[in-house]
Coordinates of C-alpha atoms in Angstrom, one line a residue:
Chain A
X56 CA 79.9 111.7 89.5
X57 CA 79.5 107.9 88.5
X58 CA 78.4 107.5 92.2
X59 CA 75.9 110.2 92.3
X60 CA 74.6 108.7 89.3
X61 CA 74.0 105.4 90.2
X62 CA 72.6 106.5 93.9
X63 CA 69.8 108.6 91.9
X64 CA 68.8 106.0 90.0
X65 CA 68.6 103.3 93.0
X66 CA 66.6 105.9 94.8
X67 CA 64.3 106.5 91.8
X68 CA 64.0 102.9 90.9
X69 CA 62.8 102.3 95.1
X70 CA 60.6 105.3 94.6
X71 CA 59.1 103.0 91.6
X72 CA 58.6 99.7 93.0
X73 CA 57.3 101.8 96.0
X74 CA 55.0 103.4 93.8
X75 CA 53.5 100.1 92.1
X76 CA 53.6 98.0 95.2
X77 CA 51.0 101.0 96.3
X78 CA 49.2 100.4 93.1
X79 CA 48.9 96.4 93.4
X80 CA 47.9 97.1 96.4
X81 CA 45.2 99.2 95.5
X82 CA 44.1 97.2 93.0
X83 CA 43.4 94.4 95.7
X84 CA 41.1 96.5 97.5
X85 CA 39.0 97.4 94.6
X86 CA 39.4 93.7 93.6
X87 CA 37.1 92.7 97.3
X88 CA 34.4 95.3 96.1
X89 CA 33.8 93.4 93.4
X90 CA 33.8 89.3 92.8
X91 CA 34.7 86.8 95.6
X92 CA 35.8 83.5 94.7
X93 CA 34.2 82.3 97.9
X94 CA 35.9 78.6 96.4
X95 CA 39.2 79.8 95.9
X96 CA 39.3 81.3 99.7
X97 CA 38.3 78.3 101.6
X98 CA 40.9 76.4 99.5
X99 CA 43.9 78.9 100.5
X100 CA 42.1 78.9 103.9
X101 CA 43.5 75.3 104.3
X102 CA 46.5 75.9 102.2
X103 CA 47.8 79.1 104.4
X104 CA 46.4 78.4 107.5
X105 CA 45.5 74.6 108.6
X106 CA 48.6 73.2 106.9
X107 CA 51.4 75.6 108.4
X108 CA 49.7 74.8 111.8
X109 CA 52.1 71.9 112.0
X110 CA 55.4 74.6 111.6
X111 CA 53.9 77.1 113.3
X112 CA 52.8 74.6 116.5
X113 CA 56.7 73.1 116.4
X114 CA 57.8 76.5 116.3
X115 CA 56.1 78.0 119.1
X116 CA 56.0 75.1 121.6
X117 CA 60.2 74.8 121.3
X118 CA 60.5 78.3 121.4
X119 CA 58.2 78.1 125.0
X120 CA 60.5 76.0 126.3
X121 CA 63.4 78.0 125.3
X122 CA 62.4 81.0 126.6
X123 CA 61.2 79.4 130.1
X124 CA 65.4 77.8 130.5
X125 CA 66.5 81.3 129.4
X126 CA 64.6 83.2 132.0
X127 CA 65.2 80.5 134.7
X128 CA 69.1 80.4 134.5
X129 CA 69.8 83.9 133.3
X130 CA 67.8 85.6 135.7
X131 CA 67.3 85.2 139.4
X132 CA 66.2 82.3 140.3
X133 CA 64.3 83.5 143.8
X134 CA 61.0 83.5 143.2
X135 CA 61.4 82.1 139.7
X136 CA 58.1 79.9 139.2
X137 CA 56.1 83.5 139.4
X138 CA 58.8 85.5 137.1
X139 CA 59.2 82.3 134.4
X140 CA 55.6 81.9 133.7
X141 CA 54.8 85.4 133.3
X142 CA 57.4 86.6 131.0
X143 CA 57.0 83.3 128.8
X144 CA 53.3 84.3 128.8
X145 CA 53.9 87.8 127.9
X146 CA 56.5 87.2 125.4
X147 CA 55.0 84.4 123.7
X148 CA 51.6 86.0 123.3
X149 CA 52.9 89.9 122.6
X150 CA 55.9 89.1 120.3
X151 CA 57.3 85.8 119.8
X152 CA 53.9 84.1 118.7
X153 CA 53.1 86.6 116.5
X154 CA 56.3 87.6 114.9
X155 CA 57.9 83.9 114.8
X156 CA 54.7 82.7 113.4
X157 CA 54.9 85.3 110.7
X158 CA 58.0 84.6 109.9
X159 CA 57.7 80.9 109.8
X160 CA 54.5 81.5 107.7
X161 CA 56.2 84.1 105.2
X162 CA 58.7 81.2 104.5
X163 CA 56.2 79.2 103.8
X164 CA 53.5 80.7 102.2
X165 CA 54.9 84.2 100.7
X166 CA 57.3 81.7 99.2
X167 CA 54.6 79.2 97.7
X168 CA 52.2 82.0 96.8
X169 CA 55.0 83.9 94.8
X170 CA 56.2 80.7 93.3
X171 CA 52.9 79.9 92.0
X172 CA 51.7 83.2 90.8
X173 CA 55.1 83.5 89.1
X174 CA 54.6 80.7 87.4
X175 CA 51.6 81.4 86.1
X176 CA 52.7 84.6 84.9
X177 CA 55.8 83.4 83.0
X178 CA 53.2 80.8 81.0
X179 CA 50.4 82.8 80.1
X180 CA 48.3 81.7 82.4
X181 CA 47.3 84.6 84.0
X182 CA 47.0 86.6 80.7
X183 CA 44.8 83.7 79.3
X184 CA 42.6 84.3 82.8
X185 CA 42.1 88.0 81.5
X186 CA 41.3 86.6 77.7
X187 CA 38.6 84.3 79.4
X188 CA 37.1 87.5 81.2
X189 CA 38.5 86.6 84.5
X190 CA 40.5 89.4 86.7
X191 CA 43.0 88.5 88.3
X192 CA 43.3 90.2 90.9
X193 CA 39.6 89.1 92.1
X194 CA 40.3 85.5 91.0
X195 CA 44.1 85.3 92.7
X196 CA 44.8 87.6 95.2
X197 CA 42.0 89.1 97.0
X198 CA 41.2 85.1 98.2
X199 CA 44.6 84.7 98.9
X200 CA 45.2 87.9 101.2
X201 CA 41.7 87.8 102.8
X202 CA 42.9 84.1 103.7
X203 CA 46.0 85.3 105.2
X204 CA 44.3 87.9 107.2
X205 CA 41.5 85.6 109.0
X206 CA 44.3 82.6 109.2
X207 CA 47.4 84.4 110.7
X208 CA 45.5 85.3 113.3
X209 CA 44.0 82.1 114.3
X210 CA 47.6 80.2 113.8
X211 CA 48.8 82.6 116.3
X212 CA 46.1 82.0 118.8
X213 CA 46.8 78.4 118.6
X214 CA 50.6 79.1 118.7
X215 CA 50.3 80.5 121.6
X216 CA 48.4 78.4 123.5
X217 CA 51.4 76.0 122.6
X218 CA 53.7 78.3 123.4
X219 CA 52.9 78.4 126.9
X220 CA 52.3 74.8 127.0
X221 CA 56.1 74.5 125.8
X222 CA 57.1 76.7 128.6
X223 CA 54.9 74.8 131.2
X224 CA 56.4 71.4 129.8
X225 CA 59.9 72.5 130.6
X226 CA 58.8 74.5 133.9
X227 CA 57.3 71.6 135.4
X228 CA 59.5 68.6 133.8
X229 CA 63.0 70.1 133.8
X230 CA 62.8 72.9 136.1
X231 CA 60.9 71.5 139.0
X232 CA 58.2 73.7 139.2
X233 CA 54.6 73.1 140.4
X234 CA 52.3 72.9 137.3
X235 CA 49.6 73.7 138.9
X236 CA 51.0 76.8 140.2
X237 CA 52.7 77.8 137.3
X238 CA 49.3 78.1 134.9
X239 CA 47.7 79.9 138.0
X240 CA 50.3 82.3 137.8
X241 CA 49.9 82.6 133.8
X242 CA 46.5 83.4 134.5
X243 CA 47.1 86.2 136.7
X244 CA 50.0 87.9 134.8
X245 CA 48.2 87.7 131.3
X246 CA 45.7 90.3 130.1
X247 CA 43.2 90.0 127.2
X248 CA 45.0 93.0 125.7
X249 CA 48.2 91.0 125.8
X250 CA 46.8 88.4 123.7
X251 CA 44.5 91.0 121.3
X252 CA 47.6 93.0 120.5
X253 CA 49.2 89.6 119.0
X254 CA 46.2 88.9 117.5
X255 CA 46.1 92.3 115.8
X256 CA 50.1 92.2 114.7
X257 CA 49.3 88.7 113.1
X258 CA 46.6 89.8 111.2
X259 CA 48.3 93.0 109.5
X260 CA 51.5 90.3 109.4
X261 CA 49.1 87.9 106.7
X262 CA 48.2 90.7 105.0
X263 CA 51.9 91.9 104.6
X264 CA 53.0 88.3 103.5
X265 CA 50.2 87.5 101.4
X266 CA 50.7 90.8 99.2
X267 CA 54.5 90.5 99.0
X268 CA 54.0 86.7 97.5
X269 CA 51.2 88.3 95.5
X270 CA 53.1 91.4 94.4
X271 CA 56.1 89.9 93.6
X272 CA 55.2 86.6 91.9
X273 CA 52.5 88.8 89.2
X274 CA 56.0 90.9 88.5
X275 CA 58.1 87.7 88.1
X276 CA 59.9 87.7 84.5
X277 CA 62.0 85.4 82.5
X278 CA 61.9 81.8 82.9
X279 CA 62.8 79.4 86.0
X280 CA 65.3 82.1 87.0
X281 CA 62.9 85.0 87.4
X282 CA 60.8 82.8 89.5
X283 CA 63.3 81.8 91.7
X284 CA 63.9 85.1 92.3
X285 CA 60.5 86.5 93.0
X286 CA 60.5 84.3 95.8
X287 CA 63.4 85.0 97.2
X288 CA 62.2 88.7 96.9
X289 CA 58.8 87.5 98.5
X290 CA 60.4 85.7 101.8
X291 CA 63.2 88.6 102.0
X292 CA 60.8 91.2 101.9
X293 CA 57.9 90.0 103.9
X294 CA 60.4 89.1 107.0
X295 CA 61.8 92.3 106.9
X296 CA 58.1 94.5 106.8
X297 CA 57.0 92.0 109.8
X298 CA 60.0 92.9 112.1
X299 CA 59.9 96.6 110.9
X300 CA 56.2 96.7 111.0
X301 CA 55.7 95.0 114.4
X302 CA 58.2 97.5 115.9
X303 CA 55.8 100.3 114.9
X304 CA 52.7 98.2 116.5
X305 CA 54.3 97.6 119.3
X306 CA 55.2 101.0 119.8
X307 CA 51.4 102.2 118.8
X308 CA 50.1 99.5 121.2
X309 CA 52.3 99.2 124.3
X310 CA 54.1 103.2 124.5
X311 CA 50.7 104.3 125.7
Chain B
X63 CA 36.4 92.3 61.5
X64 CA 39.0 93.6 63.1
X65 CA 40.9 97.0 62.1
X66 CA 43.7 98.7 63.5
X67 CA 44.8 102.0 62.6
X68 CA 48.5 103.6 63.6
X69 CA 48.8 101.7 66.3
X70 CA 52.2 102.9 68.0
X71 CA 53.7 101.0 70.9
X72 CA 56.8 102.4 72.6
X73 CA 58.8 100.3 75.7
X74 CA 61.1 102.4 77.0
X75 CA 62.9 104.4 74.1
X76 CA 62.0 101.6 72.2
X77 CA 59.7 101.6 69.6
X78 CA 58.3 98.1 68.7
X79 CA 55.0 98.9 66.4
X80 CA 55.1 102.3 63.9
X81 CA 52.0 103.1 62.7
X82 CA 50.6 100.1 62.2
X83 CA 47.7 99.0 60.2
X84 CA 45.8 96.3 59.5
X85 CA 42.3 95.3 58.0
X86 CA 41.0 91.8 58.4
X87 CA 37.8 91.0 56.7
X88 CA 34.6 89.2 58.6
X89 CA 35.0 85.6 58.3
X90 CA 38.9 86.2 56.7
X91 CA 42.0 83.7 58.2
X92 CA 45.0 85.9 58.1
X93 CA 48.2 85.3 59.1
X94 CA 51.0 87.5 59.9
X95 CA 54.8 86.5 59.7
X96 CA 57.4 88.5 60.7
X97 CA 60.9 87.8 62.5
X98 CA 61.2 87.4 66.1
X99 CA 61.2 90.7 68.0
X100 CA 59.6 93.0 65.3
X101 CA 56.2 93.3 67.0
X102 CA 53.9 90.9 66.3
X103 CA 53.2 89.3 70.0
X104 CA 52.8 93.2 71.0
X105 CA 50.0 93.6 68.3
X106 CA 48.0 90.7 69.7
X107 CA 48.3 91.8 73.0
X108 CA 47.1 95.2 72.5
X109 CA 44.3 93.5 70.6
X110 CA 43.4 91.5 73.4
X111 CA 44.0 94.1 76.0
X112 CA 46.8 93.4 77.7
X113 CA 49.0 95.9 76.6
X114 CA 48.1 99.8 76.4
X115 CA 49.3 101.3 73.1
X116 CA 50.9 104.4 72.9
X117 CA 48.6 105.9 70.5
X118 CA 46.3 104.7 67.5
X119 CA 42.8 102.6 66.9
X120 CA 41.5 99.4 67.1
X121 CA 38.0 98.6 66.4
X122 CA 36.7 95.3 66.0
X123 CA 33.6 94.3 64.3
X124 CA 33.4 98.5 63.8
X125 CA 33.3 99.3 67.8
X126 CA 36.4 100.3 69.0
X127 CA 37.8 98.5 72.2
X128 CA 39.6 101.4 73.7
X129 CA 38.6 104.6 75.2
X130 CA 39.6 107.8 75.3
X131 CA 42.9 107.1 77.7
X132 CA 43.6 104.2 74.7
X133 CA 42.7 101.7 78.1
X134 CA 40.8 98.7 76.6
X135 CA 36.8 98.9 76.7
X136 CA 34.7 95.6 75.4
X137 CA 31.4 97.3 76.0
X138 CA 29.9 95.6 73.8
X139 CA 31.1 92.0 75.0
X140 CA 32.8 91.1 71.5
X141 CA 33.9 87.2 72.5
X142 CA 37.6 86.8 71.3
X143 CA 39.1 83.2 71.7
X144 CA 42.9 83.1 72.2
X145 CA 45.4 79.7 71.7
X146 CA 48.8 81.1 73.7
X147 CA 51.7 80.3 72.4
X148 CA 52.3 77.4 75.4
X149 CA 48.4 77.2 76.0
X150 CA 48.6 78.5 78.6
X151 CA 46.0 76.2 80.6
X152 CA 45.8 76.3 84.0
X153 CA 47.6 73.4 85.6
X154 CA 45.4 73.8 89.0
X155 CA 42.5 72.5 87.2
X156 CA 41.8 69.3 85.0
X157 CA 40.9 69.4 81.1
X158 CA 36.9 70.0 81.7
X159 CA 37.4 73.1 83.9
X160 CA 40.4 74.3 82.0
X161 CA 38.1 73.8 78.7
X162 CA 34.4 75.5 80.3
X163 CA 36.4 77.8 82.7
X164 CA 33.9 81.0 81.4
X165 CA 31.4 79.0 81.9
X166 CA 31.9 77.5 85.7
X167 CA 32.4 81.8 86.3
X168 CA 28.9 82.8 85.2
X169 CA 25.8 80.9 86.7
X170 CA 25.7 77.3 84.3
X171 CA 25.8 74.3 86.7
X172 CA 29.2 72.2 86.9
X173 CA 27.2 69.3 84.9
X174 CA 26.1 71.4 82.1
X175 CA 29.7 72.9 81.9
X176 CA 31.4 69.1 81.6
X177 CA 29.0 68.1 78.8
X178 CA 29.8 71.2 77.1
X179 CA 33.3 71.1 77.9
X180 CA 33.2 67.1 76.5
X181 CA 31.2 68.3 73.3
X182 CA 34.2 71.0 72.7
X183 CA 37.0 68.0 73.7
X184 CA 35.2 66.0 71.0
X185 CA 35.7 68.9 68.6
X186 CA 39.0 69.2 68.8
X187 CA 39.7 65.2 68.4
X188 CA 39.9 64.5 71.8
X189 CA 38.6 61.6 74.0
X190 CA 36.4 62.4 76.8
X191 CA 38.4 60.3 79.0
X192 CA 41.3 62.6 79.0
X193 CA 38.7 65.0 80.5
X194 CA 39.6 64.6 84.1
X195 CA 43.4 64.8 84.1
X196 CA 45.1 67.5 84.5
X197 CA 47.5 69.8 82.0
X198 CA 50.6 68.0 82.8
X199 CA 49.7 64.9 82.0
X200 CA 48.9 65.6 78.5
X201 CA 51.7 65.8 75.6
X202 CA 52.9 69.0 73.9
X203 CA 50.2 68.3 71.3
X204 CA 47.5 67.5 73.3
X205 CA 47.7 70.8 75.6
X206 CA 47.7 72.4 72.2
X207 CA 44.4 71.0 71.3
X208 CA 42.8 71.5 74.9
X209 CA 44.4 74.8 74.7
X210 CA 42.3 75.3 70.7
X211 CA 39.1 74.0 72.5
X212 CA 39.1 76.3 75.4
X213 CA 39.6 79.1 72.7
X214 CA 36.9 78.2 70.5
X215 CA 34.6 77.0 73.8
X216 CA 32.5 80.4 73.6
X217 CA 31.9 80.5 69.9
X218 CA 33.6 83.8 69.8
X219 CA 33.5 86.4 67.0
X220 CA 37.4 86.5 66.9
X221 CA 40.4 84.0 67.4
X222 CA 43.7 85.0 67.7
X223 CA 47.0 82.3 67.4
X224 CA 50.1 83.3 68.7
X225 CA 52.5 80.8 67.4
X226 CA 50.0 77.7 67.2
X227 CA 52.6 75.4 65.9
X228 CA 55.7 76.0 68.1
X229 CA 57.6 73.0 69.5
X230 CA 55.2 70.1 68.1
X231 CA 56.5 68.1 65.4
X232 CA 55.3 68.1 61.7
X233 CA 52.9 65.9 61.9
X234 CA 51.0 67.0 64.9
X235 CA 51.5 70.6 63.7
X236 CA 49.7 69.3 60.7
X237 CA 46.7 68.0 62.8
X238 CA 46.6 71.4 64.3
X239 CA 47.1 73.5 61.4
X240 CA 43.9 71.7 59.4
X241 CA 42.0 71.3 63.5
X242 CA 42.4 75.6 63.5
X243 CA 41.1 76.2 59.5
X244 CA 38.3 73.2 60.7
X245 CA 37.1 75.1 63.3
X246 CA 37.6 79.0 62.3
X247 CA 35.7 78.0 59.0
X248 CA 32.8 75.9 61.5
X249 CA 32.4 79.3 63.3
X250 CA 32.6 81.9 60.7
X251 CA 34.8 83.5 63.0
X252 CA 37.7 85.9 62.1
X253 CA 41.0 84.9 62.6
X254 CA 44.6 86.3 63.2
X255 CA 47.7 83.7 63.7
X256 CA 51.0 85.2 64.0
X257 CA 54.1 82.6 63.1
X258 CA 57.3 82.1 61.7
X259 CA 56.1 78.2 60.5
X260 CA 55.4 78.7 56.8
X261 CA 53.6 75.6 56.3
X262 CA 51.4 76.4 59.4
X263 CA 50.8 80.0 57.6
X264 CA 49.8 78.3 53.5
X265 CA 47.3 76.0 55.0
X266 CA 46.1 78.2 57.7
X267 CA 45.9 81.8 55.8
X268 CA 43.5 83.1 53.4
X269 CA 45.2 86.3 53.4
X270 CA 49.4 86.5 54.6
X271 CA 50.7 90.1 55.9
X272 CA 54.3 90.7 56.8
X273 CA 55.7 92.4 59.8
X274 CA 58.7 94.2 59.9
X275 CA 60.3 96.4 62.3
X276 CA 56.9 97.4 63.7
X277 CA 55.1 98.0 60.5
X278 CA 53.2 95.8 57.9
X279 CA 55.3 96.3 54.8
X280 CA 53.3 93.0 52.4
X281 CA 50.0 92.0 52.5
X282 CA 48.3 89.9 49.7
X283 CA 45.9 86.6 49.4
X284 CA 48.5 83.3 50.4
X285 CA 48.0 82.4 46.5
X286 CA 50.6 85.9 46.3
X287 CA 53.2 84.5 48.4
X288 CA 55.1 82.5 45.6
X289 CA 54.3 84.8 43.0
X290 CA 55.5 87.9 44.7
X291 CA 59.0 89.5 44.2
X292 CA 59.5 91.5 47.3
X293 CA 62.5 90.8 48.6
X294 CA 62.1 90.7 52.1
X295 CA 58.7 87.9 51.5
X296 CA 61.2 86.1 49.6
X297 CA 64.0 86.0 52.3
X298 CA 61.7 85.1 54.9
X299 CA 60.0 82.4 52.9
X300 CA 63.6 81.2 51.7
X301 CA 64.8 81.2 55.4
X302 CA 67.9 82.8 53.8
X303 CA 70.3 84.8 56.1
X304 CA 71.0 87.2 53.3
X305 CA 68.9 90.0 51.9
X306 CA 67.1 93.3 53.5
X307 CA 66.2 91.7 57.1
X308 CA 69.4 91.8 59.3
X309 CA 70.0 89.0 61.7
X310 CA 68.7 90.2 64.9
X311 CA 70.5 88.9 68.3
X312 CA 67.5 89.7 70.3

């Protein structure tokens, strides 16, 4: 009985924070018909996207090279310079740009963005924004997640430009292969639709981890504790809708 | 003036204010004192908004500020200053901004916003110098006072306190307590503090009420509070651990 018990009530209680993450979300829609902070969006424009270039370049241009001694040695190695270049191209710019950039980026930002909102919550501050008129959804989280959406994106587009360049690096330096051949044979293999469909998963990727930070730091209670978890909530749950939620893209996108 | 009628507020199965009522005159200080946990932090917020009561009225200045669903409504733009219990200023921004941030949202120039905000800093007994740092480099006493000039920035109509005297010592408390009567009296505003600091509440209050277990059971002139014989104003007064309010582990 005590098991049925408990089982309703987590089911209820998911049902819930389903239910106001819907809300919150909702609330941030009606929040971009109204005010824009055009100030506070350029500012998270640099926080979310030019400063995790740095993580998100690393990451891509190491996992480029990874991929390019993984499909070298694993694979048969006839007629490798053709097969290496393409797949790192493909893979790169369909699903590991995208959904290692996310990820990097949800540790990153989600993390900071729930940390900060937390914070602000657990001192006042973003009652005292509502005392002084201000909403904050308008003031915090529409410029946060609109910054998200146009930044992911672009991060991705440079990661995987470097991603291929990682995979070139090791083609040509480690692997013996003829540069010049190998980027011809990029070109050839790679379609604008392979690089718009990353494009596309990035941008609904900023949008998940900008709301999970969002959603989760405005419900942070308690003191230094509660915070602490919020973002842990914020990174755990944002990796998990990117990887669930690219799945589903890349099934809408790539099954047809 | 501000007037609240059977306000009821519920959290969970949990009932935190019982019918509550209050009237506070135009231009009146009042203070109300309670223990912790019996309501009086829920009471501001609903006055300010930020939480929905269950059911009742609150009307300030005779309009009410919530509708029909009890969801607040300031239609008619009533300006209410609040000093949070920490401050509650915004440690992305320095002093100035944190001081004229209503300002810097509407359509007055940064200039004319830093001259106000310095006027307000002056105010409040502050050097403009400290106008450009930022909320953590301040002491506790300081942030309380930047914190009292954002609140009283706008001239509002109403100022609320929620603890103004909490974690400063005696003698800053002191500066703060005579800074808030200073300044409510300067505006002809209407004030409500809620504290447990006595001293804070005979030099701040024209009028004390007391707050117990979601209801106001006392309310005189401050002059009343040593005169009075009810048992649970003494107690409180006394700080004594015996008599009608139980200890509370919450």
């Amino acid at each position: 009985m005590k098991v049925l018990v408990n089982t309703g009530s987590s089911i209820l209680g998911f049902i819930q924070e389903v239910g106001r993450l819907f809300l919150f979300i909702l609330k941030t829609f009606k929040a971009a018909t109204s005010r824009w902070y055009l100030k506070n969006f350029f500012l998270q424009i640099i926080s979310i996207g030019y400063l995790s270039l740095p993580v998100v370049a690393l990451t891509s241009f190491f996992t480029g090279g990874a991929l390019a001694i993984q499909i070298y040695y694993g694979g048969n190695q006839f007629n490798s310079e053709v097969i290496v270049s393409s797949i790192v191209a493909l893979g790169i710019t369909r699903e590991l740009g995208p959904v290692l950039g996310g990820i990097v980026v949800a540790g990153r930002v989600s993390a900071a963005i729930a940390a900060e909102l937390g914070t602000m919550k657990v001192t006042e501050q973003i009652d005292a924004l509502r005392t002084l008129s201000t909403d904050p959804y308008e003031y915090l989280v529409f410029p946060r997640v609109l910054a998200a959406v146009i930044s992911l994106p672009i991060l991705v587009g440079f990661a995987d430009i470097i991603g291929i360049m990682g995979g070139w690096l090791v083609g040509v330096q480690s692997l013996g292969f003829n540069g010049t051949v190998y980027l011809q044979n990029t070109e050839a293999f790679l379609e604008s639709g392979d690089i718009i469909s990353g494009l596309i998963k990035a941008s609904v990727f900023g949008f998940i981890i900008s709301i999970m930070g969002s959603y989760h730091g405005f419900n942070s209670k308690g003191g230094a504790q509660g915070v602490g978890r919020s973002t842990m909530n914020a990174v755990v749950s944002s990796s998990i809708l990117i990887l669930a939620s690219n799945y589903i893209m890349t099934n809408l996108l790539f099954s047809s | 003036m501000i007037e609240i009628k059977n306000l009821n507020k519920k959290f969970n199965n949990n009932s935190v204010l019982k019918n509550l009522n209050i009237n506070i005159e135009k231009g009146e200080s009042a203070v109300v004192i309670g223990q912790s946990g019996t309501g009086k932090s829920v009471m501001l917020k609903c006055l300010l908004g930020l939480i929905k009561p269950d059911s009742g009225m609150i009307k300030i200045n005779n309009v009410s500020i919530l509708d029909k669903n009890l969801s607040y409504s300031n239609k008619n733009r009533i300006k209410i200053g609040m000093l949070f219990q920490g401050g509650a200023l915004f440690d992305s921004l320095p002093v100035w901004k944190n001081i004229s941030f209503i300002s810097l949202q509407g359509k007055v120039s940064e200039k004319e916003c830093k001259i106000n905000a310095l006027m307000t800093l002056e105010k409040v007994g502050l050097k403009s110098n400290i106008s450009d740092l930022y909320p953590s480099e301040l002491s506790g006493g300081m942030q309380k006072r930047v914190a009292l000039a954002r609140a009283i920035f706008s001239e509002p109509d109403i100022i609320l306190f929620d603890e103004p005297t909490t974690g400063l010592d005696p003698i800053t408390a002191d500066v703060i307590n005579n800074l808030i009567l200073e300044k409510v009296k300067d505006l002809g505003a209407t004030a409500l503090t809620i504290t447990h600091d006595m001293a804070s509440a005979r030099t701040i209050a024209s009028k004390v009420y007391m707050l117990h277990d979601g209801a106001i059971i006392w309310g005189d002139d401050v002059s009343e509070l040593e005169k009075t014989d009810n048992k649970f104003i003494l107690q409180f007064t006394r700080g004594e651990s015996n008599g009608p309010i139980s200890h509370r582990s919450n």
